[in-house]
mmCIF file with all atom_site columns, N, CA and C in Angstrom:
data_model
loop_
_atom_site.group_PDB
_atom_site.id
_atom_site.type_symbol
_atom_site.label_atom_id
_atom_site.label_alt_id
_atom_site.label_comp_id
_atom_site.label_asym_id
_atom_site.label_entity_id
_atom_site.label_seq_id
_atom_site.pdbx_PDB_ins_code
_atom_site.Cartn_x
_atom_site.Cartn_y
_atom_site.Cartn_z
_atom_site.occupancy
_atom_site.B_iso_or_equiv
_atom_site.pdbx_formal_charge
_atom_site.auth_seq_id
_atom_site.auth_comp_id
_atom_site.auth_asym_id
_atom_site.auth_atom_id
_atom_site.pdbx_PDB_model_num
ATOM 1   N N  . UNK M 1 1  ? -10.876 5.598   -15.873 1.00 91.00 ? 18 UNK M N  1
ATOM 2   C CA . UNK M 1 1  ? -9.760  4.679   -15.711 1.00 91.00 ? 18 UNK M CA 1
ATOM 3   C C  . UNK M 1 1  ? -10.135 3.597   -14.693 1.00 91.00 ? 18 UNK M C  1
ATOM 4   N N  . UNK M 1 2  ? -9.512  2.463   -14.837 1.00 94.00 ? 19 UNK M N  1
ATOM 5   C CA . UNK M 1 2  ? -9.805  1.340   -13.955 1.00 94.00 ? 19 UNK M CA 1
ATOM 6   C C  . UNK M 1 2  ? -9.473  1.659   -12.504 1.00 94.00 ? 19 UNK M C  1
ATOM 7   N N  . UNK M 1 3  ? -8.457  2.465   -12.272 1.00 93.00 ? 20 UNK M N  1
ATOM 8   C CA . UNK M 1 3  ? -8.108  2.847   -10.896 1.00 93.00 ? 20 UNK M CA 1
ATOM 9   C C  . UNK M 1 3  ? -9.276  3.577   -10.231 1.00 93.00 ? 20 UNK M C  1
ATOM 10  N N  . UNK M 1 4  ? -9.980  4.411   -10.983 1.00 95.00 ? 21 UNK M N  1
ATOM 11  C CA . UNK M 1 4  ? -11.149 5.119   -10.450 1.00 95.00 ? 21 UNK M CA 1
ATOM 12  C C  . UNK M 1 4  ? -12.291 4.148   -10.147 1.00 95.00 ? 21 UNK M C  1
ATOM 13  N N  . UNK M 1 5  ? -12.469 3.178   -11.016 1.00 95.00 ? 22 UNK M N  1
ATOM 14  C CA . UNK M 1 5  ? -13.496 2.162   -10.788 1.00 95.00 ? 22 UNK M CA 1
ATOM 15  C C  . UNK M 1 5  ? -13.174 1.370   -9.528  1.00 95.00 ? 22 UNK M C  1
ATOM 16  N N  . UNK M 1 6  ? -11.906 1.020   -9.348  1.00 95.00 ? 23 UNK M N  1
ATOM 17  C CA . UNK M 1 6  ? -11.494 0.288   -8.146  1.00 95.00 ? 23 UNK M CA 1
ATOM 18  C C  . UNK M 1 6  ? -11.787 1.087   -6.880  1.00 95.00 ? 23 UNK M C  1
ATOM 19  N N  . UNK M 1 7  ? -11.555 2.390   -6.932  1.00 94.00 ? 24 UNK M N  1
ATOM 20  C CA . UNK M 1 7  ? -11.831 3.244   -5.772  1.00 94.00 ? 24 UNK M CA 1
ATOM 21  C C  . UNK M 1 7  ? -13.310 3.183   -5.396  1.00 94.00 ? 24 UNK M C  1
ATOM 22  N N  . UNK M 1 8  ? -14.172 3.287   -6.390  1.00 95.00 ? 25 UNK M N  1
ATOM 23  C CA . UNK M 1 8  ? -15.612 3.227   -6.127  1.00 95.00 ? 25 UNK M CA 1
ATOM 24  C C  . UNK M 1 8  ? -16.041 1.838   -5.671  1.00 95.00 ? 25 UNK M C  1
ATOM 25  N N  . UNK M 1 9  ? -15.475 0.811   -6.274  1.00 95.00 ? 26 UNK M N  1
ATOM 26  C CA . UNK M 1 9  ? -15.821 -0.549  -5.872  1.00 95.00 ? 26 UNK M CA 1
ATOM 27  C C  . UNK M 1 9  ? -15.379 -0.846  -4.448  1.00 95.00 ? 26 UNK M C  1
ATOM 28  N N  . UNK M 1 10 ? -14.274 -0.257  -4.045  1.00 94.00 ? 27 UNK M N  1
ATOM 29  C CA . UNK M 1 10 ? -13.788 -0.443  -2.671  1.00 94.00 ? 27 UNK M CA 1
ATOM 30  C C  . UNK M 1 10 ? -14.855 0.052   -1.692  1.00 94.00 ? 27 UNK M C  1
ATOM 31  N N  . UNK M 1 11 ? -15.413 1.209   -1.972  1.00 93.00 ? 28 UNK M N  1
ATOM 32  C CA . UNK M 1 11 ? -16.486 1.748   -1.124  1.00 93.00 ? 28 UNK M CA 1
ATOM 33  C C  . UNK M 1 11 ? -17.711 0.838   -1.153  1.00 93.00 ? 28 UNK M C  1
ATOM 34  N N  . UNK M 1 12 ? -18.036 0.349   -2.328  1.00 93.00 ? 29 UNK M N  1
ATOM 35  C CA . UNK M 1 12 ? -19.191 -0.529  -2.505  1.00 93.00 ? 29 UNK M CA 1
ATOM 36  C C  . UNK M 1 12 ? -19.030 -1.816  -1.696  1.00 93.00 ? 29 UNK M C  1
ATOM 37  N N  . UNK M 1 13 ? -17.861 -2.433  -1.768  1.00 93.00 ? 30 UNK M N  1
ATOM 38  C CA . UNK M 1 13 ? -17.614 -3.693  -1.055  1.00 93.00 ? 30 UNK M CA 1
ATOM 39  C C  . UNK M 1 13 ? -17.792 -3.502  0.448   1.00 93.00 ? 30 UNK M C  1
ATOM 40  N N  . UNK M 1 14 ? -17.422 -2.344  0.964   1.00 91.00 ? 31 UNK M N  1
ATOM 41  C CA . UNK M 1 14 ? -17.572 -2.087  2.393   1.00 91.00 ? 31 UNK M CA 1
ATOM 42  C C  . UNK M 1 14 ? -19.026 -1.792  2.788   1.00 91.00 ? 31 UNK M C  1
ATOM 43  N N  . UNK M 1 15 ? -19.821 -1.262  1.861   1.00 93.00 ? 32 UNK M N  1
ATOM 44  C CA . UNK M 1 15 ? -21.211 -0.914  2.171   1.00 93.00 ? 32 UNK M CA 1
ATOM 45  C C  . UNK M 1 15 ? -22.169 -2.093  2.070   1.00 93.00 ? 32 UNK M C  1
ATOM 46  N N  . UNK M 1 16 ? -21.894 -2.991  1.151   1.00 90.00 ? 33 UNK M N  1
ATOM 47  C CA . UNK M 1 16 ? -22.796 -4.122  0.920   1.00 90.00 ? 33 UNK M CA 1
ATOM 48  C C  . UNK M 1 16 ? -22.544 -5.197  1.970   1.00 90.00 ? 33 UNK M C  1
ATOM 49  N N  . UNK M 1 17 ? -23.587 -5.887  2.334   1.00 89.00 ? 34 UNK M N  1
ATOM 50  C CA . UNK M 1 17 ? -23.500 -6.900  3.385   1.00 89.00 ? 34 UNK M CA 1
ATOM 51  C C  . UNK M 1 17 ? -22.994 -8.233  2.830   1.00 89.00 ? 34 UNK M C  1
ATOM 52  N N  . UNK M 1 18 ? -21.713 -8.250  2.438   1.00 87.00 ? 35 UNK M N  1
ATOM 53  C CA . UNK M 1 18 ? -21.081 -9.490  2.001   1.00 87.00 ? 35 UNK M CA 1
ATOM 54  C C  . UNK M 1 18 ? -20.636 -10.278 3.221   1.00 87.00 ? 35 UNK M C  1
ATOM 55  N N  . UNK M 1 19 ? -20.637 -11.610 3.127   1.00 92.00 ? 36 UNK M N  1
ATOM 56  C CA . UNK M 1 19 ? -20.020 -12.388 4.203   1.00 92.00 ? 36 UNK M CA 1
ATOM 57  C C  . UNK M 1 19 ? -18.544 -11.998 4.349   1.00 92.00 ? 36 UNK M C  1
ATOM 58  N N  . UNK M 1 20 ? -18.024 -12.127 5.546   1.00 93.00 ? 37 UNK M N  1
ATOM 59  C CA . UNK M 1 20 ? -16.670 -11.659 5.857   1.00 93.00 ? 37 UNK M CA 1
ATOM 60  C C  . UNK M 1 20 ? -15.615 -12.253 4.925   1.00 93.00 ? 37 UNK M C  1
ATOM 61  N N  . UNK M 1 21 ? -15.666 -13.560 4.681   1.00 93.00 ? 38 UNK M N  1
ATOM 62  C CA . UNK M 1 21 ? -14.643 -14.193 3.849   1.00 93.00 ? 38 UNK M CA 1
ATOM 63  C C  . UNK M 1 21 ? -14.705 -13.717 2.401   1.00 93.00 ? 38 UNK M C  1
ATOM 64  N N  . UNK M 1 22 ? -15.899 -13.450 1.898   1.00 94.00 ? 39 UNK M N  1
ATOM 65  C CA . UNK M 1 22 ? -16.034 -12.936 0.536   1.00 94.00 ? 39 UNK M CA 1
ATOM 66  C C  . UNK M 1 22 ? -15.509 -11.510 0.460   1.00 94.00 ? 39 UNK M C  1
ATOM 67  N N  . UNK M 1 23 ? -15.831 -10.694 1.460   1.00 95.00 ? 40 UNK M N  1
ATOM 68  C CA . UNK M 1 23 ? -15.333 -9.318  1.483   1.00 95.00 ? 40 UNK M CA 1
ATOM 69  C C  . UNK M 1 23 ? -13.801 -9.305  1.500   1.00 95.00 ? 40 UNK M C  1
ATOM 70  N N  . UNK M 1 24 ? -13.202 -10.143 2.319   1.00 94.00 ? 41 UNK M N  1
ATOM 71  C CA . UNK M 1 24 ? -11.737 -10.209 2.392   1.00 94.00 ? 41 UNK M CA 1
ATOM 72  C C  . UNK M 1 24 ? -11.163 -10.643 1.049   1.00 94.00 ? 41 UNK M C  1
ATOM 73  N N  . UNK M 1 25 ? -11.762 -11.667 0.439   1.00 94.00 ? 42 UNK M N  1
ATOM 74  C CA . UNK M 1 25 ? -11.307 -12.141 -0.872  1.00 94.00 ? 42 UNK M CA 1
ATOM 75  C C  . UNK M 1 25 ? -11.325 -11.000 -1.892  1.00 94.00 ? 42 UNK M C  1
ATOM 76  N N  . UNK M 1 26 ? -12.443 -10.280 -1.952  1.00 96.00 ? 43 UNK M N  1
ATOM 77  C CA . UNK M 1 26 ? -12.565 -9.195  -2.925  1.00 96.00 ? 43 UNK M CA 1
ATOM 78  C C  . UNK M 1 26 ? -11.556 -8.080  -2.668  1.00 96.00 ? 43 UNK M C  1
ATOM 79  N N  . UNK M 1 27 ? -11.384 -7.705  -1.413  1.00 96.00 ? 44 UNK M N  1
ATOM 80  C CA . UNK M 1 27 ? -10.445 -6.625  -1.100  1.00 96.00 ? 44 UNK M CA 1
ATOM 81  C C  . UNK M 1 27 ? -9.011  -7.014  -1.427  1.00 96.00 ? 44 UNK M C  1
ATOM 82  N N  . UNK M 1 28 ? -8.643  -8.262  -1.176  1.00 97.00 ? 45 UNK M N  1
ATOM 83  C CA . UNK M 1 28 ? -7.291  -8.723  -1.520  1.00 97.00 ? 45 UNK M CA 1
ATOM 84  C C  . UNK M 1 28 ? -7.101  -8.710  -3.030  1.00 97.00 ? 45 UNK M C  1
ATOM 85  N N  . UNK M 1 29 ? -8.068  -9.231  -3.763  1.00 97.00 ? 46 UNK M N  1
ATOM 86  C CA . UNK M 1 29 ? -7.973  -9.251  -5.228  1.00 97.00 ? 46 UNK M CA 1
ATOM 87  C C  . UNK M 1 29 ? -7.916  -7.833  -5.792  1.00 97.00 ? 46 UNK M C  1
ATOM 88  N N  . UNK M 1 30 ? -8.715  -6.933  -5.234  1.00 97.00 ? 47 UNK M N  1
ATOM 89  C CA . UNK M 1 30 ? -8.697  -5.552  -5.709  1.00 97.00 ? 47 UNK M CA 1
ATOM 90  C C  . UNK M 1 30 ? -7.360  -4.884  -5.414  1.00 97.00 ? 47 UNK M C  1
ATOM 91  N N  . UNK M 1 31 ? -6.769  -5.170  -4.267  1.00 97.00 ? 48 UNK M N  1
ATOM 92  C CA . UNK M 1 31 ? -5.454  -4.618  -3.933  1.00 97.00 ? 48 UNK M CA 1
ATOM 93  C C  . UNK M 1 31 ? -4.397  -5.155  -4.889  1.00 97.00 ? 48 UNK M C  1
ATOM 94  N N  . UNK M 1 32 ? -4.482  -6.441  -5.208  1.00 98.00 ? 49 UNK M N  1
ATOM 95  C CA . UNK M 1 32 ? -3.541  -7.032  -6.170  1.00 98.00 ? 49 UNK M CA 1
ATOM 96  C C  . UNK M 1 32 ? -3.666  -6.364  -7.536  1.00 98.00 ? 49 UNK M C  1
ATOM 97  N N  . UNK M 1 33 ? -4.886  -6.138  -7.969  1.00 98.00 ? 50 UNK M N  1
ATOM 98  C CA . UNK M 1 33 ? -5.124  -5.499  -9.265  1.00 98.00 ? 50 UNK M CA 1
ATOM 99  C C  . UNK M 1 33 ? -4.576  -4.080  -9.266  1.00 98.00 ? 50 UNK M C  1
ATOM 100 N N  . UNK M 1 34 ? -4.835  -3.342  -8.200  1.00 97.00 ? 51 UNK M N  1
ATOM 101 C CA . UNK M 1 34 ? -4.329  -1.971  -8.108  1.00 97.00 ? 51 UNK M CA 1
ATOM 102 C C  . UNK M 1 34 ? -2.803  -1.949  -8.140  1.00 97.00 ? 51 UNK M C  1
ATOM 103 N N  . UNK M 1 35 ? -2.190  -2.896  -7.463  1.00 97.00 ? 52 UNK M N  1
ATOM 104 C CA . UNK M 1 35 ? -0.731  -2.996  -7.455  1.00 97.00 ? 52 UNK M CA 1
ATOM 105 C C  . UNK M 1 35 ? -0.197  -3.303  -8.854  1.00 97.00 ? 52 UNK M C  1
ATOM 106 N N  . UNK M 1 36 ? -0.830  -4.233  -9.538  1.00 97.00 ? 53 UNK M N  1
ATOM 107 C CA . UNK M 1 36 ? -0.376  -4.570  -10.893 1.00 97.00 ? 53 UNK M CA 1
ATOM 108 C C  . UNK M 1 36 ? -0.558  -3.389  -11.841 1.00 97.00 ? 53 UNK M C  1
ATOM 109 N N  . UNK M 1 37 ? -1.640  -2.638  -11.688 1.00 97.00 ? 54 UNK M N  1
ATOM 110 C CA . UNK M 1 37 ? -1.831  -1.440  -12.514 1.00 97.00 ? 54 UNK M CA 1
ATOM 111 C C  . UNK M 1 37 ? -0.719  -0.426  -12.266 1.00 97.00 ? 54 UNK M C  1
ATOM 112 N N  . UNK M 1 38 ? -0.368  -0.241  -10.999 1.00 96.00 ? 55 UNK M N  1
ATOM 113 C CA . UNK M 1 38 ? 0.694   0.711   -10.645 1.00 96.00 ? 55 UNK M CA 1
ATOM 114 C C  . UNK M 1 38 ? 2.039   0.280   -11.218 1.00 96.00 ? 55 UNK M C  1
ATOM 115 N N  . UNK M 1 39 ? 2.191   -1.026  -11.433 1.00 97.00 ? 56 UNK M N  1
ATOM 116 C CA . UNK M 1 39 ? 3.448   -1.542  -11.972 1.00 97.00 ? 56 UNK M CA 1
ATOM 117 C C  . UNK M 1 39 ? 3.420   -1.708  -13.482 1.00 97.00 ? 56 UNK M C  1
ATOM 118 N N  . UNK M 1 40 ? 2.388   -1.178  -14.144 1.00 96.00 ? 57 UNK M N  1
ATOM 119 C CA . UNK M 1 40 ? 2.374   -1.122  -15.594 1.00 96.00 ? 57 UNK M CA 1
ATOM 120 C C  . UNK M 1 40 ? 1.560   -2.172  -16.321 1.00 96.00 ? 57 UNK M C  1
ATOM 121 N N  . UNK M 1 41 ? 0.783   -2.968  -15.615 1.00 96.00 ? 58 UNK M N  1
ATOM 122 C CA . UNK M 1 41 ? -0.055  -3.967  -16.288 1.00 96.00 ? 58 UNK M CA 1
ATOM 123 C C  . UNK M 1 41 ? -1.157  -3.266  -17.086 1.00 96.00 ? 58 UNK M C  1
ATOM 124 N N  . UNK M 1 42 ? -1.640  -3.936  -18.109 1.00 96.00 ? 59 UNK M N  1
ATOM 125 C CA . UNK M 1 42 ? -2.673  -3.332  -18.947 1.00 96.00 ? 59 UNK M CA 1
ATOM 126 C C  . UNK M 1 42 ? -4.021  -3.310  -18.227 1.00 96.00 ? 59 UNK M C  1
ATOM 127 N N  . UNK M 1 43 ? -4.779  -2.263  -18.484 1.00 97.00 ? 60 UNK M N  1
ATOM 128 C CA . UNK M 1 43 ? -6.098  -2.133  -17.866 1.00 97.00 ? 60 UNK M CA 1
ATOM 129 C C  . UNK M 1 43 ? -7.037  -3.231  -18.333 1.00 97.00 ? 60 UNK M C  1
ATOM 130 N N  . UNK M 1 44 ? -6.930  -3.605  -19.593 1.00 97.00 ? 61 UNK M N  1
ATOM 131 C CA . UNK M 1 44 ? -7.825  -4.632  -20.136 1.00 97.00 ? 61 UNK M CA 1
ATOM 132 C C  . UNK M 1 44 ? -7.648  -5.956  -19.391 1.00 97.00 ? 61 UNK M C  1
ATOM 133 N N  . UNK M 1 45 ? -6.417  -6.351  -19.175 1.00 97.00 ? 62 UNK M N  1
ATOM 134 C CA . UNK M 1 45 ? -6.151  -7.600  -18.465 1.00 97.00 ? 62 UNK M CA 1
ATOM 135 C C  . UNK M 1 45 ? -6.598  -7.509  -17.007 1.00 97.00 ? 62 UNK M C  1
ATOM 136 N N  . UNK M 1 46 ? -6.365  -6.374  -16.372 1.00 98.00 ? 63 UNK M N  1
ATOM 137 C CA . UNK M 1 46 ? -6.745  -6.213  -14.972 1.00 98.00 ? 63 UNK M CA 1
ATOM 138 C C  . UNK M 1 46 ? -8.257  -6.107  -14.807 1.00 98.00 ? 63 UNK M C  1
ATOM 139 N N  . UNK M 1 47 ? -8.931  -5.562  -15.804 1.00 97.00 ? 64 UNK M N  1
ATOM 140 C CA . UNK M 1 47 ? -10.394 -5.542  -15.771 1.00 97.00 ? 64 UNK M CA 1
ATOM 141 C C  . UNK M 1 47 ? -10.933 -6.969  -15.802 1.00 97.00 ? 64 UNK M C  1
ATOM 142 N N  . UNK M 1 48 ? -10.312 -7.811  -16.603 1.00 98.00 ? 65 UNK M N  1
ATOM 143 C CA . UNK M 1 48 ? -10.699 -9.227  -16.635 1.00 98.00 ? 65 UNK M CA 1
ATOM 144 C C  . UNK M 1 48 ? -10.486 -9.873  -15.274 1.00 98.00 ? 65 UNK M C  1
ATOM 145 N N  . UNK M 1 49 ? -9.385  -9.551  -14.618 1.00 98.00 ? 66 UNK M N  1
ATOM 146 C CA . UNK M 1 49 ? -9.109  -10.090 -13.283 1.00 98.00 ? 66 UNK M CA 1
ATOM 147 C C  . UNK M 1 49 ? -10.150 -9.606  -12.277 1.00 98.00 ? 66 UNK M C  1
ATOM 148 N N  . UNK M 1 50 ? -10.568 -8.363  -12.401 1.00 97.00 ? 67 UNK M N  1
ATOM 149 C CA . UNK M 1 50 ? -11.580 -7.808  -11.499 1.00 97.00 ? 67 UNK M CA 1
ATOM 150 C C  . UNK M 1 50 ? -12.926 -8.514  -11.689 1.00 97.00 ? 67 UNK M C  1
ATOM 151 N N  . UNK M 1 51 ? -13.312 -8.694  -12.928 1.00 97.00 ? 68 UNK M N  1
ATOM 152 C CA . UNK M 1 51 ? -14.561 -9.403  -13.217 1.00 97.00 ? 68 UNK M CA 1
ATOM 153 C C  . UNK M 1 51 ? -14.495 -10.824 -12.673 1.00 97.00 ? 68 UNK M C  1
ATOM 154 N N  . UNK M 1 52 ? -13.363 -11.459 -12.860 1.00 97.00 ? 69 UNK M N  1
ATOM 155 C CA . UNK M 1 52 ? -13.165 -12.819 -12.363 1.00 97.00 ? 69 UNK M CA 1
ATOM 156 C C  . UNK M 1 52 ? -13.294 -12.887 -10.843 1.00 97.00 ? 69 UNK M C  1
ATOM 157 N N  . UNK M 1 53 ? -12.748 -11.921 -10.139 1.00 96.00 ? 70 UNK M N  1
ATOM 158 C CA . UNK M 1 53 ? -12.816 -11.903 -8.674  1.00 96.00 ? 70 UNK M CA 1
ATOM 159 C C  . UNK M 1 53 ? -14.264 -11.809 -8.202  1.00 96.00 ? 70 UNK M C  1
ATOM 160 N N  . UNK M 1 54 ? -15.055 -10.962 -8.846  1.00 95.00 ? 71 UNK M N  1
ATOM 161 C CA . UNK M 1 54 ? -16.461 -10.833 -8.456  1.00 95.00 ? 71 UNK M CA 1
ATOM 162 C C  . UNK M 1 54 ? -17.267 -12.067 -8.859  1.00 95.00 ? 71 UNK M C  1
ATOM 163 N N  . UNK M 1 55 ? -16.922 -12.665 -9.995  1.00 96.00 ? 72 UNK M N  1
ATOM 164 C CA . UNK M 1 55 ? -17.604 -13.891 -10.417 1.00 96.00 ? 72 UNK M CA 1
ATOM 165 C C  . UNK M 1 55 ? -17.328 -15.015 -9.424  1.00 96.00 ? 72 UNK M C  1
ATOM 166 N N  . UNK M 1 56 ? -16.084 -15.149 -9.000  1.00 94.00 ? 73 UNK M N  1
ATOM 167 C CA . UNK M 1 56 ? -15.737 -16.183 -8.025  1.00 94.00 ? 73 UNK M CA 1
ATOM 168 C C  . UNK M 1 56 ? -16.468 -15.933 -6.703  1.00 94.00 ? 73 UNK M C  1
ATOM 169 N N  . UNK M 1 57 ? -16.527 -14.685 -6.272  1.00 91.00 ? 74 UNK M N  1
ATOM 170 C CA . UNK M 1 57 ? -17.234 -14.348 -5.033  1.00 91.00 ? 74 UNK M CA 1
ATOM 171 C C  . UNK M 1 57 ? -18.710 -14.714 -5.149  1.00 91.00 ? 74 UNK M C  1
ATOM 172 N N  . UNK M 1 58 ? -19.285 -14.474 -6.298  1.00 90.00 ? 75 UNK M N  1
ATOM 173 C CA . UNK M 1 58 ? -20.694 -14.810 -6.518  1.00 90.00 ? 75 UNK M CA 1
ATOM 174 C C  . UNK M 1 58 ? -20.919 -16.317 -6.462  1.00 90.00 ? 75 UNK M C  1
ATOM 175 N N  . UNK M 1 59 ? -19.992 -17.071 -7.047  1.00 90.00 ? 76 UNK M N  1
ATOM 176 C CA . UNK M 1 59 ? -20.110 -18.531 -7.020  1.00 90.00 ? 76 UNK M CA 1
ATOM 177 C C  . UNK M 1 59 ? -19.982 -19.069 -5.602  1.00 90.00 ? 76 UNK M C  1
ATOM 178 N N  . UNK M 1 60 ? -19.058 -18.518 -4.833  1.00 87.00 ? 77 UNK M N  1
ATOM 179 C CA . UNK M 1 60 ? -18.862 -18.965 -3.455  1.00 87.00 ? 77 UNK M CA 1
ATOM 180 C C  . UNK M 1 60 ? -20.105 -18.664 -2.629  1.00 87.00 ? 77 UNK M C  1
ATOM 181 N N  . UNK M 1 61 ? -20.676 -17.485 -2.827  1.00 80.00 ? 78 UNK M N  1
ATOM 182 C CA . UNK M 1 61 ? -21.861 -17.092 -2.060  1.00 80.00 ? 78 UNK M CA 1
ATOM 183 C C  . UNK M 1 61 ? -23.073 -17.942 -2.439  1.00 80.00 ? 78 UNK M C  1
ATOM 184 N N  . UNK M 1 62 ? -23.146 -18.357 -3.694  1.00 83.00 ? 79 UNK M N  1
ATOM 185 C CA . UNK M 1 62 ? -24.280 -19.151 -4.167  1.00 83.00 ? 79 UNK M CA 1
ATOM 186 C C  . UNK M 1 62 ? -24.220 -20.602 -3.705  1.00 83.00 ? 79 UNK M C  1
ATOM 187 N N  . UNK M 1 63 ? -23.019 -21.081 -3.402  1.00 78.00 ? 80 UNK M N  1
ATOM 188 C CA . UNK M 1 63 ? -22.895 -22.505 -3.041  1.00 78.00 ? 80 UNK M CA 1
ATOM 189 C C  . UNK M 1 63 ? -23.079 -22.758 -1.568  1.00 78.00 ? 80 UNK M C  1
#
């Protein structure tokens, strides 16, 4: 389930040496996704949001 993936990704985000602003961005987006899942949003849509959050973080880090 996506909730399990989010749990593992949360640990990953804390272990990897991301810049502070990127780490905060990812954690906020992941919390939003977890909240929407708890309120009945579809996993497919939230998975897209999760991928988007990491893609945006990658673009910010690359620029």
